[in-house]
PDB file of C-alpha atoms in Angstrom:
ATOM      1  CA  MET A   1      65.562 172.377  75.606  1.00  0.00           C
ATOM      2  CA  GLN A   2      61.900 173.316  75.720  1.00  0.00           C
ATOM      3  CA  HIS A   3      60.855 169.915  74.355  1.00  0.00           C
ATOM      4  CA  VAL A   4      62.844 168.091  77.026  1.00  0.00           C
ATOM      5  CA  ALA A   5      61.422 170.282  79.779  1.00  0.00           C
ATOM      6  CA  ARG A   6      57.909 169.827  78.431  1.00  0.00           C
ATOM      7  CA  SER A   7      58.137 166.031  78.367  1.00  0.00           C
ATOM      8  CA  LEU A   8      59.790 165.738  81.776  1.00  0.00           C
ATOM      9  CA  GLY A   9      58.171 168.549  83.717  1.00  0.00           C
ATOM     10  CA  PRO A  10      54.933 168.662  85.650  1.00  0.00           C
ATOM     11  CA  ARG A  11      51.632 169.537  84.044  1.00  0.00           C
ATOM     12  CA  GLN A  12      51.915 173.192  84.996  1.00  0.00           C
ATOM     13  CA  ALA A  13      55.260 173.490  83.241  1.00  0.00           C
ATOM     14  CA  ARG A  14      53.927 171.814  80.099  1.00  0.00           C
ATOM     15  CA  ILE A  15      51.018 174.263  79.923  1.00  0.00           C
ATOM     16  CA  TYR A  16      53.322 177.191  80.642  1.00  0.00           C
ATOM     17  CA  LEU A  17      55.691 176.154  77.860  1.00  0.00           C
ATOM     18  CA  ALA A  18      52.914 175.445  75.359  1.00  0.00           C
ATOM     19  CA  LEU A  19      51.255 178.829  75.883  1.00  0.00           C
ATOM     20  CA  ARG A  20      54.579 180.661  75.983  1.00  0.00           C
ATOM     21  CA  GLU A  21      55.608 179.063  72.697  1.00  0.00           C
ATOM     22  CA  ALA A  22      52.271 180.022  71.104  1.00  0.00           C
ATOM     23  CA  ILE A  23      52.833 183.614  72.223  1.00  0.00           C
ATOM     24  CA  GLU A  24      56.476 183.766  71.141  1.00  0.00           C
ATOM     25  CA  THR A  25      55.744 182.334  67.689  1.00  0.00           C
ATOM     26  CA  GLY A  26      52.800 184.660  67.110  1.00  0.00           C
ATOM     27  CA  GLN A  27      50.205 181.893  67.112  1.00  0.00           C
ATOM     28  CA  LEU A  28      48.627 183.936  69.902  1.00  0.00           C
ATOM     29  CA  GLY A  29      48.893 187.604  68.988  1.00  0.00           C
ATOM     30  CA  ARG A  30      49.575 190.598  71.239  1.00  0.00           C
ATOM     31  CA  GLY A  31      46.387 191.660  73.014  1.00  0.00           C
ATOM     32  CA  GLN A  32      44.515 188.520  71.948  1.00  0.00           C
ATOM     33  CA  LEU A  33      41.883 187.147  74.305  1.00  0.00           C
ATOM     34  CA  LEU A  34      42.667 183.576  75.354  1.00  0.00           C
ATOM     35  CA  SER A  35      40.026 180.881  75.571  1.00  0.00           C
ATOM     36  CA  SER A  36      38.157 180.629  78.865  1.00  0.00           C
ATOM     37  CA  GLN A  37      40.015 178.989  81.711  1.00  0.00           C
ATOM     38  CA  ALA A  38      37.579 176.080  81.685  1.00  0.00           C
ATOM     39  CA  GLN A  39      38.196 175.550  77.978  1.00  0.00           C
ATOM     40  CA  LEU A  40      41.991 175.818  78.341  1.00  0.00           C
ATOM     41  CA  ALA A  41      41.940 173.304  81.203  1.00  0.00           C
ATOM     42  CA  GLN A  42      39.879 170.910  79.101  1.00  0.00           C
ATOM     43  CA  GLU A  43      42.159 171.352  76.059  1.00  0.00           C
ATOM     44  CA  HIS A  44      45.212 170.525  78.172  1.00  0.00           C
ATOM     45  CA  GLY A  45      43.480 167.757  80.130  1.00  0.00           C
ATOM     46  CA  VAL A  46      44.109 169.300  83.543  1.00  0.00           C
ATOM     47  CA  ALA A  47      42.171 170.603  86.519  1.00  0.00           C
ATOM     48  CA  LEU A  48      41.467 174.322  86.833  1.00  0.00           C
ATOM     49  CA  ALA A  49      43.873 174.583  89.780  1.00  0.00           C
ATOM     50  CA  THR A  50      46.692 173.250  87.597  1.00  0.00           C
ATOM     51  CA  LEU A  51      45.857 175.720  84.845  1.00  0.00           C
ATOM     52  CA  HIS A  52      45.688 178.598  87.343  1.00  0.00           C
ATOM     53  CA  GLN A  53      49.266 177.915  88.455  1.00  0.00           C
ATOM     54  CA  ALA A  54      50.531 177.987  84.870  1.00  0.00           C
ATOM     55  CA  LEU A  55      48.608 181.199  84.106  1.00  0.00           C
ATOM     56  CA  ARG A  56      49.923 182.828  87.267  1.00  0.00           C
ATOM     57  CA  ALA A  57      53.487 182.069  86.161  1.00  0.00           C
ATOM     58  CA  LEU A  58      52.822 183.414  82.653  1.00  0.00           C
ATOM     59  CA  GLU A  59      51.399 186.587  84.177  1.00  0.00           C
ATOM     60  CA  GLN A  60      54.373 186.999  86.524  1.00  0.00           C
ATOM     61  CA  ASP A  61      56.749 186.598  83.588  1.00  0.00           C
ATOM     62  CA  GLY A  62      54.889 189.221  81.558  1.00  0.00           C
ATOM     63  CA  TYR A  63      53.410 186.990  78.845  1.00  0.00           C
ATOM     64  CA  ILE A  64      49.755 187.531  79.744  1.00  0.00           C
ATOM     65  CA  THR A  65      47.521 189.931  81.630  1.00  0.00           C
ATOM     66  CA  ARG A  66      44.345 188.952  83.449  1.00  0.00           C
ATOM     67  CA  ARG A  67      41.381 191.246  83.922  1.00  0.00           C
ATOM     68  CA  HIS A  68      38.837 190.101  86.484  1.00  0.00           C
ATOM     69  CA  GLY A  69      35.458 189.577  84.875  1.00  0.00           C
ATOM     70  CA  VAL A  70      36.838 190.221  81.385  1.00  0.00           C
ATOM     71  CA  GLY A  71      39.364 187.504  80.569  1.00  0.00           C
ATOM     72  CA  THR A  72      42.989 186.615  80.034  1.00  0.00           C
ATOM     73  CA  PHE A  73      44.917 188.381  77.283  1.00  0.00           C
ATOM     74  CA  VAL A  74      48.318 188.050  75.660  1.00  0.00           C
ATOM     75  CA  ALA A  75      50.399 190.975  76.939  1.00  0.00           C
ATOM     76  CA  ASP A  76      50.624 193.986  74.625  1.00  0.00           C
ATOM     77  CA  ALA A  77      54.407 194.215  74.982  1.00  0.00           C
ATOM     78  CA  PRO A  78      56.825 191.299  74.877  1.00  0.00           C
ATOM     79  CA  PRO A  79      58.235 190.305  78.261  1.00  0.00           C
ATOM     80  CA  PRO A  80      61.873 190.887  79.090  1.00  0.00           C
ATOM     81  CA  ALA A  81      64.174 188.028  78.114  1.00  0.00           C
ATOM     82  CA  THR A  82      64.294 185.309  80.749  1.00  0.00           C
ATOM     83  CA  ASP A  83      66.349 182.215  81.277  1.00  0.00           C
ATOM     84  CA  PRO A  84      64.094 179.207  80.466  1.00  0.00           C
ATOM     85  CA  LEU A  85      65.485 177.264  83.411  1.00  0.00           C
ATOM     86  CA  ARG A  86      64.631 180.087  85.787  1.00  0.00           C
ATOM     87  CA  ALA A  87      61.054 180.089  84.480  1.00  0.00           C
ATOM     88  CA  LEU A  88      60.774 176.359  85.167  1.00  0.00           C
ATOM     89  CA  ALA A  89      62.409 176.568  88.584  1.00  0.00           C
ATOM     90  CA  ARG A  90      59.176 177.758  90.196  1.00  0.00           C
ATOM     91  CA  PHE A  91      57.549 174.411  89.478  1.00  0.00           C
ATOM     92  CA  SER A  92      58.109 171.380  91.645  1.00  0.00           C
ATOM     93  CA  LEU A  93      59.276 168.310  89.773  1.00  0.00           C
ATOM     94  CA  GLN A  94      56.426 166.393  91.376  1.00  0.00           C
ATOM     95  CA  SER A  95      53.073 166.275  89.572  1.00  0.00           C
TER      96      SER A  95
END
């Protein structure tokens, strides 16, 4: 299901799913500092505004925490279980 959503969804959803998968599989560890927002945007080939929307959703769902002036970190505790479709519902199907 995630692969279908990633290929069909907007850029924000693809970033959200990619980072969420990296967190859930342990590729990004609890408390780990993420790359800078500029670097993440470049890695995913998107504008900063697009990345900000994906990060905001990850923060709202409990996957990451952001500290102004410090950086963005993987949350220390795993988020509560969520329905993947509900997580994607916040994104418009338009790019």
